[in-house]
Coordinates of C-alpha atoms in Angstrom, one line a residue:
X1 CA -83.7 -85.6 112.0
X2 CA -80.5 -84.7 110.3
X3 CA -78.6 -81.3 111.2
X4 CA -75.6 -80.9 108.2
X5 CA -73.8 -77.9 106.1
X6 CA -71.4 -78.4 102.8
X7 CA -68.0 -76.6 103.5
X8 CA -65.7 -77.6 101.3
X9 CA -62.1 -78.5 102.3
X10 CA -59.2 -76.4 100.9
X11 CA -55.5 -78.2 99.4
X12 CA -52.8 -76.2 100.7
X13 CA -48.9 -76.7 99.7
X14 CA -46.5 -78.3 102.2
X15 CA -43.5 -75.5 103.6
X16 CA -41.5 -78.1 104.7
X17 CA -38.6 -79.2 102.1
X18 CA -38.5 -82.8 100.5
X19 CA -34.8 -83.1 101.9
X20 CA -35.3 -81.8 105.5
X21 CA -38.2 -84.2 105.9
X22 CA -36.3 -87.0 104.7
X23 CA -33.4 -86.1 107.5
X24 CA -35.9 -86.2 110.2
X25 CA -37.4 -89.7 109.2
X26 CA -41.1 -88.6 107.9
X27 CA -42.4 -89.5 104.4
X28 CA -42.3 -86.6 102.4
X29 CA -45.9 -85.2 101.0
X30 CA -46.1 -82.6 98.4
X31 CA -49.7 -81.6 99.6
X32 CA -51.8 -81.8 102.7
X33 CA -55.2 -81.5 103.7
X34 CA -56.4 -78.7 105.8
X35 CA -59.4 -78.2 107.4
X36 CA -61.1 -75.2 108.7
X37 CA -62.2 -73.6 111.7
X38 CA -65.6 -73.3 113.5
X39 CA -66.2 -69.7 112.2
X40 CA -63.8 -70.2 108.4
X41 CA -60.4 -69.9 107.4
X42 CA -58.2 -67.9 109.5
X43 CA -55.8 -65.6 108.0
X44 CA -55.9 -63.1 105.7
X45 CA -58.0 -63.5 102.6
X46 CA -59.5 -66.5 104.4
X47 CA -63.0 -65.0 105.2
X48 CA -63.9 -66.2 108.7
X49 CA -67.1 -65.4 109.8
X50 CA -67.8 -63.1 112.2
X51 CA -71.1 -64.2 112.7
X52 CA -71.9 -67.8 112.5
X53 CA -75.9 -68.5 111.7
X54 CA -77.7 -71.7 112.6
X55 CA -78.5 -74.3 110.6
X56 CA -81.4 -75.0 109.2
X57 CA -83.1 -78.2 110.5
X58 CA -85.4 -80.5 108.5
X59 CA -87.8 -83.2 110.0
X60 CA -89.3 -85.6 108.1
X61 CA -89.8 -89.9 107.8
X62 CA -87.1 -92.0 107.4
X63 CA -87.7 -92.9 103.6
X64 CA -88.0 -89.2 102.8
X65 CA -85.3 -88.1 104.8
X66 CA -82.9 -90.4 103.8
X67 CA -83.3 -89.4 100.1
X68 CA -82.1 -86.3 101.0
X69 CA -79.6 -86.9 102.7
X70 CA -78.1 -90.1 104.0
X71 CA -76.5 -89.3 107.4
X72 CA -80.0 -88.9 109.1
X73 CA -81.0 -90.0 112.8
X74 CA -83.7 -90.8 114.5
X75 CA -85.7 -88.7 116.3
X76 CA -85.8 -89.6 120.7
X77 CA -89.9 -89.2 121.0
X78 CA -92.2 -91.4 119.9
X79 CA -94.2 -90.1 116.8
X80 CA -97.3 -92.3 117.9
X81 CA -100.2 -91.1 120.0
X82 CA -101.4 -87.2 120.6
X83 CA -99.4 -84.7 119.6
X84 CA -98.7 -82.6 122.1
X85 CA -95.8 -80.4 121.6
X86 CA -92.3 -80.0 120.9
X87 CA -89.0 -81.9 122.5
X88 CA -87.5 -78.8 124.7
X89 CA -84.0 -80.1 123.8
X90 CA -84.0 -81.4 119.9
X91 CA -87.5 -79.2 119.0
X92 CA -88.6 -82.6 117.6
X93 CA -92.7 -83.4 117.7
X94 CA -93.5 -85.4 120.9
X95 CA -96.9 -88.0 120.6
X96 CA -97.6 -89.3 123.8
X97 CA -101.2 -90.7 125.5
X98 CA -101.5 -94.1 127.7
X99 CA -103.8 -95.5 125.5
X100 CA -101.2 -95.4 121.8
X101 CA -98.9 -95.9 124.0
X102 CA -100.6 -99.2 125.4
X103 CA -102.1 -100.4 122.3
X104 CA -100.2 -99.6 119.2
X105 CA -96.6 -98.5 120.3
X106 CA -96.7 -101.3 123.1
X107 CA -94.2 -99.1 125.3
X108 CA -96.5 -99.0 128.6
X109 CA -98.0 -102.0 130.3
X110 CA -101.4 -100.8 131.0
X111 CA -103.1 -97.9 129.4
X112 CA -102.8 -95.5 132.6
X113 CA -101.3 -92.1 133.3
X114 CA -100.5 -90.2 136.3
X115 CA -99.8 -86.6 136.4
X116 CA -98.3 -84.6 139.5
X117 CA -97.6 -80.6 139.1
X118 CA -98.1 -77.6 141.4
X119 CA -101.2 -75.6 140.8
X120 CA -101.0 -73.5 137.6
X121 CA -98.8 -75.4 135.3
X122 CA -101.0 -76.8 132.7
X123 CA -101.8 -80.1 133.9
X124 CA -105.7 -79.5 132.8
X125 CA -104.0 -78.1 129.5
X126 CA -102.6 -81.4 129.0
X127 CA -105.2 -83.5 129.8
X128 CA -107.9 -81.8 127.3
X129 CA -105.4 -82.2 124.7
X130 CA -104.8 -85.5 125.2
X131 CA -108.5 -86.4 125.5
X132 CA -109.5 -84.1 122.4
X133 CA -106.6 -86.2 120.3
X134 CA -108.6 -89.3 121.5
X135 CA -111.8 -87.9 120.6
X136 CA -110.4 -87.8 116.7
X137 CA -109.9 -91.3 117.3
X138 CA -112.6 -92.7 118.1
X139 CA -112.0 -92.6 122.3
X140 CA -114.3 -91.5 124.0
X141 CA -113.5 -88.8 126.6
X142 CA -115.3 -89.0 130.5
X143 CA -113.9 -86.5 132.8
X144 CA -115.6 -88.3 136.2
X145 CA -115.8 -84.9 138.2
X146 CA -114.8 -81.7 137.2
X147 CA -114.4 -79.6 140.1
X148 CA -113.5 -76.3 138.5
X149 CA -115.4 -76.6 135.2
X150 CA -112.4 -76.1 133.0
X151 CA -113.6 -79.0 131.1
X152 CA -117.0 -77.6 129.8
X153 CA -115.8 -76.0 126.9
X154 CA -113.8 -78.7 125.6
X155 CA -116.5 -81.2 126.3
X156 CA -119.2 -79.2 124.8
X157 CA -117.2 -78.7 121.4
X158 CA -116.9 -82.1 120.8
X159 CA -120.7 -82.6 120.7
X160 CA -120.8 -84.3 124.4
X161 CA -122.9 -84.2 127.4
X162 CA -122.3 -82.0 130.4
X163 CA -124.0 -83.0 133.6
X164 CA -124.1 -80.7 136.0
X165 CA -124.4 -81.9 140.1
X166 CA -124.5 -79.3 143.2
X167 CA -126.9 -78.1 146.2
X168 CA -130.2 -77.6 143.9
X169 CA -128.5 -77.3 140.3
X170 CA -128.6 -81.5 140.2
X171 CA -128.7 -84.6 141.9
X172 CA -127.7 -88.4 141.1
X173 CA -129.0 -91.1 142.8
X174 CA -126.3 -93.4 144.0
X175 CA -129.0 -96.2 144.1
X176 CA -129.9 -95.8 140.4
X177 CA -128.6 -98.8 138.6
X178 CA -128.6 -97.2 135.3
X179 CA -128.5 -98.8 132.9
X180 CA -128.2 -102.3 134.4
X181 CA -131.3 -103.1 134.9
X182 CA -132.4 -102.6 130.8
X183 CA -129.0 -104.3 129.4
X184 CA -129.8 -107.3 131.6
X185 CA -132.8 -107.4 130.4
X186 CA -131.7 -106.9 127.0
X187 CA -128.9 -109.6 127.3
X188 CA -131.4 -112.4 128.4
X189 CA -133.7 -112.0 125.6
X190 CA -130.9 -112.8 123.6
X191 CA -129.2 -115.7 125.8
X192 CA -126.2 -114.2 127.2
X193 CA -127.8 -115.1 130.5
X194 CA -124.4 -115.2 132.3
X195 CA -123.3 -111.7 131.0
X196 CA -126.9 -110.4 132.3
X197 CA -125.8 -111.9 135.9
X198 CA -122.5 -110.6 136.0
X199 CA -123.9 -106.8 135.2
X200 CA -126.5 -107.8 137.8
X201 CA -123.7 -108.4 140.3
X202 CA -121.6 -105.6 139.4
X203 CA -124.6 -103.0 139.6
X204 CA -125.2 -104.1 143.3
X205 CA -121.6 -104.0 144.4
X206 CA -120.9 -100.1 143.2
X207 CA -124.4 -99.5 144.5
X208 CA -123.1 -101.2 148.2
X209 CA -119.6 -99.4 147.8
X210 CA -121.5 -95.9 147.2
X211 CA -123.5 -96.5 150.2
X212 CA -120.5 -97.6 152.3
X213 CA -118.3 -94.6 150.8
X214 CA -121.0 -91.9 151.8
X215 CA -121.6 -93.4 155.5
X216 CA -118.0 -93.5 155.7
X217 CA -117.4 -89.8 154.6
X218 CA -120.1 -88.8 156.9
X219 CA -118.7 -90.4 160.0
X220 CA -115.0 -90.1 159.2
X221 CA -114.8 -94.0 159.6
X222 CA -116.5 -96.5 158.0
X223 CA -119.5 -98.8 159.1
X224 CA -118.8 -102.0 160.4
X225 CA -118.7 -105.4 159.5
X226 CA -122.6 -106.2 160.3
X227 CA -124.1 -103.0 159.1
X228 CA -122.0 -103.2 156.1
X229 CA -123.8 -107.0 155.7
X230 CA -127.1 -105.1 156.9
X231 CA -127.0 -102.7 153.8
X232 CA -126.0 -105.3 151.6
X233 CA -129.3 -107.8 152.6
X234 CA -131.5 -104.5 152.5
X235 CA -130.4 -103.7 149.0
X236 CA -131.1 -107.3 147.7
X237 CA -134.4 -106.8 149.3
X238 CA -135.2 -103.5 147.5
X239 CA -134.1 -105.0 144.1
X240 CA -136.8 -107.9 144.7
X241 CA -139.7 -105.9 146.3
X242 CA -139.2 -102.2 145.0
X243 CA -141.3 -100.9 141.8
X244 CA -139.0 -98.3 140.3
X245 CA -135.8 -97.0 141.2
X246 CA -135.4 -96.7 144.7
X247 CA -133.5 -93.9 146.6
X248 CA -132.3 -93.4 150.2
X249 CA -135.6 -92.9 152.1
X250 CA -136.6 -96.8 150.3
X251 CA -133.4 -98.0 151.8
X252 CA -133.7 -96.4 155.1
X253 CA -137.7 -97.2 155.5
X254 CA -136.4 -101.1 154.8
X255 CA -133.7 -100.5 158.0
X256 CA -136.7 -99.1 159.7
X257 CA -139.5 -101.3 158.9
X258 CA -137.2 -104.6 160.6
X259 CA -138.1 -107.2 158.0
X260 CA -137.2 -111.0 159.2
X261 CA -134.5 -111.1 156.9
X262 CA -132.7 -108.0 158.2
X263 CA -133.3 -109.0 162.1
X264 CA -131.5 -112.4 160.7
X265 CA -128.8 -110.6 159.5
X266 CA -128.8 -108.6 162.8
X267 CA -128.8 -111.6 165.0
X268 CA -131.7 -110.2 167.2
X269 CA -132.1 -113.7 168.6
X270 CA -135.8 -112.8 168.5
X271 CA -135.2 -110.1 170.6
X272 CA -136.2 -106.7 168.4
X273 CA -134.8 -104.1 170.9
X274 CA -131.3 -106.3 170.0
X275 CA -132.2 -105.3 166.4
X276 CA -132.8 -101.8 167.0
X277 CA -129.7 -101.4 169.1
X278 CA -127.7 -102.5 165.9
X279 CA -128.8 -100.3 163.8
X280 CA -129.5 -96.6 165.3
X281 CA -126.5 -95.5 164.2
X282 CA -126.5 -96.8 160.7
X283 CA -130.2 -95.3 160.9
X284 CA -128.8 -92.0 162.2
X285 CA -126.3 -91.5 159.3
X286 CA -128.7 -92.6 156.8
X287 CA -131.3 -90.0 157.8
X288 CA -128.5 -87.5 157.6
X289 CA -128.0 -88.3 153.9
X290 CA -131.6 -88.0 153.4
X291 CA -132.8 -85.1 155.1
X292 CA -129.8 -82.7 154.2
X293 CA -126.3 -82.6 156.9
X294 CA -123.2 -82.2 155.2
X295 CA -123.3 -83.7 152.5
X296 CA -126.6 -82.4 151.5
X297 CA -129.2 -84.3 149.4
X298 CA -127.6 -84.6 146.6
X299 CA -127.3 -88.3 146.5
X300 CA -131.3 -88.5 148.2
X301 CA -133.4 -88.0 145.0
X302 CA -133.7 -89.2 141.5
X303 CA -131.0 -88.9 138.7
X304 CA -131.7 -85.6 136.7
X305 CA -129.4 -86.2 134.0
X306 CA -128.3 -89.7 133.4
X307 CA -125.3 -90.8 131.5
X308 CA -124.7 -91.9 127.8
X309 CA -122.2 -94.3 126.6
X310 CA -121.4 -93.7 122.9
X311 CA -120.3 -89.4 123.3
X312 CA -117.8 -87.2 125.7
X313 CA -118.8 -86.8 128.9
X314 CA -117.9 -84.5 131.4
X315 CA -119.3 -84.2 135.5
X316 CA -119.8 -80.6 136.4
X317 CA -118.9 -80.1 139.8
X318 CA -117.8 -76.3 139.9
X319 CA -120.5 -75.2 141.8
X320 CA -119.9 -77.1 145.0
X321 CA -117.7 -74.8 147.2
X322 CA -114.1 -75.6 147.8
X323 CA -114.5 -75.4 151.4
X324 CA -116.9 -78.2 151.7
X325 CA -114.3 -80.8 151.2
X326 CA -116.6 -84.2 152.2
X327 CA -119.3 -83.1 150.0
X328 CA -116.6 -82.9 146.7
X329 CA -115.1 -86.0 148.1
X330 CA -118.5 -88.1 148.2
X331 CA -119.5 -86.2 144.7
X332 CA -116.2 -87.8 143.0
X333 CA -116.5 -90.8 144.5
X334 CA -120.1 -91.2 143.1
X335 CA -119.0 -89.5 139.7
X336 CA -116.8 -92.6 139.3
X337 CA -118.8 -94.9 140.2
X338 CA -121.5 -94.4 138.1
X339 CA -119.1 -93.8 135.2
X340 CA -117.0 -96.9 135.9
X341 CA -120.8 -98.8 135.4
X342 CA -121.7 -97.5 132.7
X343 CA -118.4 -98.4 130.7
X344 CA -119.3 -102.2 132.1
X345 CA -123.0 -102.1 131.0
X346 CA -120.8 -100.9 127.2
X347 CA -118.5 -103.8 127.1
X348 CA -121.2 -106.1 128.4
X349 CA -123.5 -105.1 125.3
X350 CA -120.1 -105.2 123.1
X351 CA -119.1 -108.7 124.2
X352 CA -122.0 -110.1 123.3
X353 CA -122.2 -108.7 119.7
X354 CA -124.9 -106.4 120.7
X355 CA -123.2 -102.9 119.9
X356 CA -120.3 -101.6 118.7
X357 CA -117.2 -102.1 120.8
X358 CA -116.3 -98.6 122.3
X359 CA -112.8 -97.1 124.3
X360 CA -112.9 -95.0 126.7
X361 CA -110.9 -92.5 128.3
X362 CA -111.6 -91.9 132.1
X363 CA -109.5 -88.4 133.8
X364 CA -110.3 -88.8 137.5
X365 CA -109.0 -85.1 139.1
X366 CA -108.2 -84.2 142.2
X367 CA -107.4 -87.6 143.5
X368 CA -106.3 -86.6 146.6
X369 CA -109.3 -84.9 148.2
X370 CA -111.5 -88.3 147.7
X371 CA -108.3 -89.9 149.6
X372 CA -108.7 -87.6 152.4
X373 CA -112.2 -87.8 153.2
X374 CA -111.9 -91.0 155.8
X375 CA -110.4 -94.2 156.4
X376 CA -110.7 -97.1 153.8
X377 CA -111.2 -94.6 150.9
X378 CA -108.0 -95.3 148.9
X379 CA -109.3 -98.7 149.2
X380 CA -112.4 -97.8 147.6
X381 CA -110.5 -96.1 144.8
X382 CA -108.5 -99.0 144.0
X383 CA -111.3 -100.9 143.9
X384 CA -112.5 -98.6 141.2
X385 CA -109.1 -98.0 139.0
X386 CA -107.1 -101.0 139.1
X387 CA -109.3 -103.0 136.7
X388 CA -108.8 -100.6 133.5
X389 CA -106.4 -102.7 131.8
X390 CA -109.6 -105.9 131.4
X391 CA -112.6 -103.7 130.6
X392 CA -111.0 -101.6 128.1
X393 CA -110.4 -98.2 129.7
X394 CA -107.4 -95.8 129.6
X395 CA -107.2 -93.8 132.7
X396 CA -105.8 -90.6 134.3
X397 CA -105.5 -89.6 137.1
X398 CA -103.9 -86.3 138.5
X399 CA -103.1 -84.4 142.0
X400 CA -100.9 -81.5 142.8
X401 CA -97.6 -83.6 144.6
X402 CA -96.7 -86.9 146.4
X403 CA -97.0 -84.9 149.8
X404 CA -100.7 -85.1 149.3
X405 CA -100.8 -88.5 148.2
X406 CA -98.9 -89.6 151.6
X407 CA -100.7 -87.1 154.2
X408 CA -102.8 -90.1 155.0
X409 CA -102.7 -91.5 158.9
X410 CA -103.0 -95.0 158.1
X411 CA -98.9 -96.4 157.3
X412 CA -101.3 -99.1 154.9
X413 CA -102.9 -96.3 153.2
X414 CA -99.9 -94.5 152.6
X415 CA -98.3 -97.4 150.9
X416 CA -101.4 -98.1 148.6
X417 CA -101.3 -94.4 147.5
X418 CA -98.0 -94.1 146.0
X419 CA -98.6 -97.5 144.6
X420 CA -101.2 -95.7 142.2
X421 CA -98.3 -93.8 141.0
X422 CA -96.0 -96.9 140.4
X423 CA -98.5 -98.7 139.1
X424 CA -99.4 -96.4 136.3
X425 CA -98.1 -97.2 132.8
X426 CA -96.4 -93.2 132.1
X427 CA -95.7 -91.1 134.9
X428 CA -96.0 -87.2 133.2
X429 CA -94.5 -84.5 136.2
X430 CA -94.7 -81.2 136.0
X431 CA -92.8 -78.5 138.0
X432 CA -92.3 -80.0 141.5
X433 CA -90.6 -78.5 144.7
X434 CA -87.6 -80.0 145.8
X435 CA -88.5 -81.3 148.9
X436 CA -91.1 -83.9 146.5
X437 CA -87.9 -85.4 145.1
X438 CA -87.0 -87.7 147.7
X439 CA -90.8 -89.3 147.6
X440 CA -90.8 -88.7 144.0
X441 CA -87.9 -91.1 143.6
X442 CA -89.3 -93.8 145.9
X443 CA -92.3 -94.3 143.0
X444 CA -90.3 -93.8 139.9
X445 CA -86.7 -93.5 138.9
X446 CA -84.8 -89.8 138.5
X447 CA -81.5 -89.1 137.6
X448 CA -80.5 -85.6 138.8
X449 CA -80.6 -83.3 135.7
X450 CA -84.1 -84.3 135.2
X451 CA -84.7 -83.7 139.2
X452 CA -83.3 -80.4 138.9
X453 CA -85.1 -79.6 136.1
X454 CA -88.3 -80.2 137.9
X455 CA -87.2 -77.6 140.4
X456 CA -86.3 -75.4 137.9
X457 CA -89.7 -75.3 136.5
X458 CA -91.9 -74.7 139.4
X459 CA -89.8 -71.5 140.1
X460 CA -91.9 -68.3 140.3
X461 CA -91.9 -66.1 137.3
X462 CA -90.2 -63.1 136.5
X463 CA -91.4 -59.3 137.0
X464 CA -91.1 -57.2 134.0
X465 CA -90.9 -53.0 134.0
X466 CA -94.5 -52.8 134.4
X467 CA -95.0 -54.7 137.2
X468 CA -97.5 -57.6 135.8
X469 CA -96.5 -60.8 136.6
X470 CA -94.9 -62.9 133.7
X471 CA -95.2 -67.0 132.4
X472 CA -93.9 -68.9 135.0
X473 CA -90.7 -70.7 133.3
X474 CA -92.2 -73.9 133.8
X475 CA -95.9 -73.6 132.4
X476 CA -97.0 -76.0 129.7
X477 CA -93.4 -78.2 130.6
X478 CA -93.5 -81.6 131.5
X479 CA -91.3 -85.0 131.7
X480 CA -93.0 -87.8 130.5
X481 CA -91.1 -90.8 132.3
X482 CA -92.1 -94.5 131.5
X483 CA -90.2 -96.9 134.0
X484 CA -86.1 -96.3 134.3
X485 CA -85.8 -94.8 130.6
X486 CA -84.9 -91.6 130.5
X487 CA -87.3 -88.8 130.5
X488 CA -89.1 -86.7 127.6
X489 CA -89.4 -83.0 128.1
X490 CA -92.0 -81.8 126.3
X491 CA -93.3 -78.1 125.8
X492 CA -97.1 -78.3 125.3
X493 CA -98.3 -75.9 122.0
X494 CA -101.7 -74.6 121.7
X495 CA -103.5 -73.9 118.6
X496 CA -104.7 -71.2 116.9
X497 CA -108.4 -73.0 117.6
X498 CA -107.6 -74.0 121.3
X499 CA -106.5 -70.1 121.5
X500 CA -109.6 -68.9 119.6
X501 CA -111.9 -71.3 121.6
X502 CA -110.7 -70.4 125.0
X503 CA -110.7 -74.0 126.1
X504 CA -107.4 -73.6 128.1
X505 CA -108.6 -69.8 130.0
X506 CA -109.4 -70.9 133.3
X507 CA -109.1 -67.9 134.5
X508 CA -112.3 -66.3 132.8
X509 CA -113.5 -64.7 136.1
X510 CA -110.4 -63.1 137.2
X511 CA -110.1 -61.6 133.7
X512 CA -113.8 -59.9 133.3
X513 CA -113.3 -58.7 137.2
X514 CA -110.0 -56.9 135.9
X515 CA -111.7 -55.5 133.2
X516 CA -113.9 -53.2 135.5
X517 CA -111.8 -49.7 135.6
X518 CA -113.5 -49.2 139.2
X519 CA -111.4 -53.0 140.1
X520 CA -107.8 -51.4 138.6
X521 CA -108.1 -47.9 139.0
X522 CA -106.3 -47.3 135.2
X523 CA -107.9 -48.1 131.6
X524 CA -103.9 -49.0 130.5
X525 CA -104.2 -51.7 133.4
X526 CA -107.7 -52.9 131.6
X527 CA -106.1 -53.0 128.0
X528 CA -103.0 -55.3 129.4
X529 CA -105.4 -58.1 131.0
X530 CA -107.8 -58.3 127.6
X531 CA -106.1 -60.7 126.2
X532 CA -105.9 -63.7 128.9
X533 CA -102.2 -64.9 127.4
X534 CA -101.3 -68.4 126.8
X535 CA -104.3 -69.4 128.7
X536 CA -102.1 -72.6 130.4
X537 CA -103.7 -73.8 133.8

């Protein structure tokens, strides 16, 4: 980008004599070069501006720019990757995503992202744009549990599937192998018999992890050491003796039933009241995932909608309440399971030349309410995000501040939250409150302008003459830091289609309440919330 203007200098004649400047020891010079002031000449007849107008700016590559004019500079963004905006400083286009940035500008180490920002900033805004600029390239999109349903729309338009799970809207078996069980199959009749193990394998250990994550929800600790081996021997033994695709009540009428393999793995001695002692509880909890409790029956029957691999996808999870906090927990957690598997069953098939090799870009939302659900889940979700780099899969993840990443009880948990944030490849911050900064700056480096300008933008908005809350300064602003370089600030633009659309409204209910003249009280007060604004959240 090059910022320039012609002014052209002006020859003035020297006052001082030839034989005075000889006296005083300087070289005489019949002329000398002036130059003139920020706003002209000064003086009269010199025509100083009273008034001094920008310059225009011109953007363009470096061969075109330099024929224009040879004093150009680079711009400090990236041009590779989504566009998402404008530089807030130098108004040049910013390009950013983990996965350009991983795979063709190599500036990030692994193709992951994490995004922190108070509530009502445009995180979600900048995640569909991202994923819709991924979508153009090929990327597929999966948005593993979308509590709000602010994803729909943008899913929807780009031709994907929307699966919809709640209390009697839909259910997904956490036993169902998906599509393991075919691919295997499938990868044997054409001799990759090791590849058809290792799906095998993985299939049962995200089927064991489910089971352990839900018992551990439930109970707010998780089982122990020989009802964790129980579950494991009692899943082998459904996969072996089970016609179909079993679900809870299978699993729990294989506890029941005390085969000689389980009572083995019990080390009843022979003894079957020993047995039975070992496992009423793990009985107990089962039956409670079954039968309804707290986290419902969701997970208890068959998969009504099951997952694709080759379009968008996106989890719909809005109609759980917010208050029942274990039940969204266990929803995400099985949301990413089942996603996770069905991106290995793709790059099994791929690896062995049997389809297409496909990308995919995973947003995992509201991290830290799965965190908070019991002991030993951040170990569960590192099990299921550090692996992205090998299989193929850009990530993001995104949560509201470090506080809630660290308002765990366990100092080891604590330590393996924030490492999700330091080991991310670009961390993208939104307005943050100043008392993050110190936590904020234990995970990534930040000088103190770009601290204070993360305070700045979480400030609450102004009030204008008619008393309707304005754009809070910092909506749709973000720093995009990538290890100790310095930070981008970007200001995210919508277009006129995102506008049109309403991808980005997620306030849809608020605005058709407010429309109601019995809700205001005034049709001027209906007119003013017609339009929903900006539509950043």
């Amino acid at each position: 980008m090059a910022r320039f203007s012609f002014l052209p200098a002006k020859t003035v004649k020297t006052v001082m004599p030839a034989k005075k400047a000889a006296v005083e020891g300087r070289v005489p010079r019949r002329f000398r070069h002036a130059q003139p002031g920020a706003r002209g000449w000064a003086g009269r007849g010199g025509g100083a501006a009273v008034l001094v107008p920008s310059l225009r700016e011109y953007r363009g590559t470096t061969v075109q720019v330099c024929g224009l004019w040879p004093f150009s500079s680079g711009a400090s963004s990236p041009m590779i990757g989504v566009p998402l905006g404008r530089h807030e400083e130098t108004q040049a286009t910013v390009c950013c995503d983990p996965i350009s940035w991983f795979q063709r500008a190599r500036l990030i180490s692994n193709p992951s992202a994490f995004i922190l920002g108070k509530p009502g900033l445009g995180k979600s805004t900048l995640v569909r744009r991202m994923f819709l600029g991924l979508s153009a390239q090929g990327v597929h999109p999966l948005v593993l549990g979308d509590l709000k349903g602010e994803h729909v729309k943008a899913v929807q338009a780009l031709g994907g599937q929307v699966i919809t799970l709640g209390r009697g809207v839909g259910y997904l078996n956490i036993l169902d192998p998906g599509q393991a069980v075919e691919v295997a199959h499938l990868l044997e009749d054409h001799g990759h018999h090791e590849a058809a193990t290792r799906v095998r394998a993985d299939a049962h250990g995200r089927r064991l992890n489910m089971v352990v994550s839900l018992i551990t929800i439930s109970r707010n600790k998780p089982p122990t050491d020989q009802e964790q081996t129980i579950l494991d021997r009692a899943l082998r033994l459904l996969d072996d003796r089970f016609d179909g695709v079993p679900v809870l009540k299978d699993l729990l009428d294989v506890i029941v039933s005390a085969p000689d393999e389980l009572r083995q793995v019990a080390l009843d001695r022979g003894n079957i009241n020993v047995y039975l002692k070992e496992t009423r509880a793990l009985e107990a909890t089962l039956l409670g995932l079954t039968g309804g409790g707290k986290l419902g029956e969701i997970f208890s029957r068959q998969t009504t909608n099951p997952m694709s691999r080759d379009r968008a996808i996106v989890f719909d999870v809005s109609t759980i309440d917010e208050t029942e906090t274990d039940l969204q927990a266990a929803v995400l957690l099985a949301c990413w399971s089942y996603g996770f598997g069905t991106v290995n069953v793709a790059n099994a098939l791929a690896d062995a030349g049997l389809e297409p090799r496909r990308n995919y870009f995973v947003v995992l939302d509201e991290l830290w309410r799965a965190l908070r659900s019991g002991k030993g889940m951040v170990d569960r979700v590192d099990a299921l995000t550090r692996l992205n780099r090998s299989v193929g899969v850009g990530q993001i993840m995104i949560s509201h501040t470090m506080s809630d990443l660290l308002a765990l009880p366990a100092e080891e948990d604590r330590m393996k939250a924030r490492g999700f944030v330091e080991r991310a490849g670009m961390v993208i911050c939104g307005g943050l409150p100043a008392a993050e900064m110190p936590l904020l700056t234990q995970a990534i480096p930040l000088s103190r302008r770009e601290q204070q300008k993360l305070i700045g933008w979480q400030d609450p908005p102004a009030w204008d003459s008619r008393g309707v809350d304005a754009q809070p300064p910092g909506r749709g602003k973000f720093l995009i830091k990538v290890g100790g370089r310095p930070g981008i600030p970007v200001q995210i633009g919508l277009t006129s289609i995102e506008r049109a659309e309403g991808l980005n409204d997620t306030n849809t209910r608020w605005h058709i309440a407010a429309r109601t003249p019995e809700a205001l009280g005034a049709p001027e007060a209906v007119s003013l919330l017609a339009s929903p604004g900006e539509g950043l959240e």
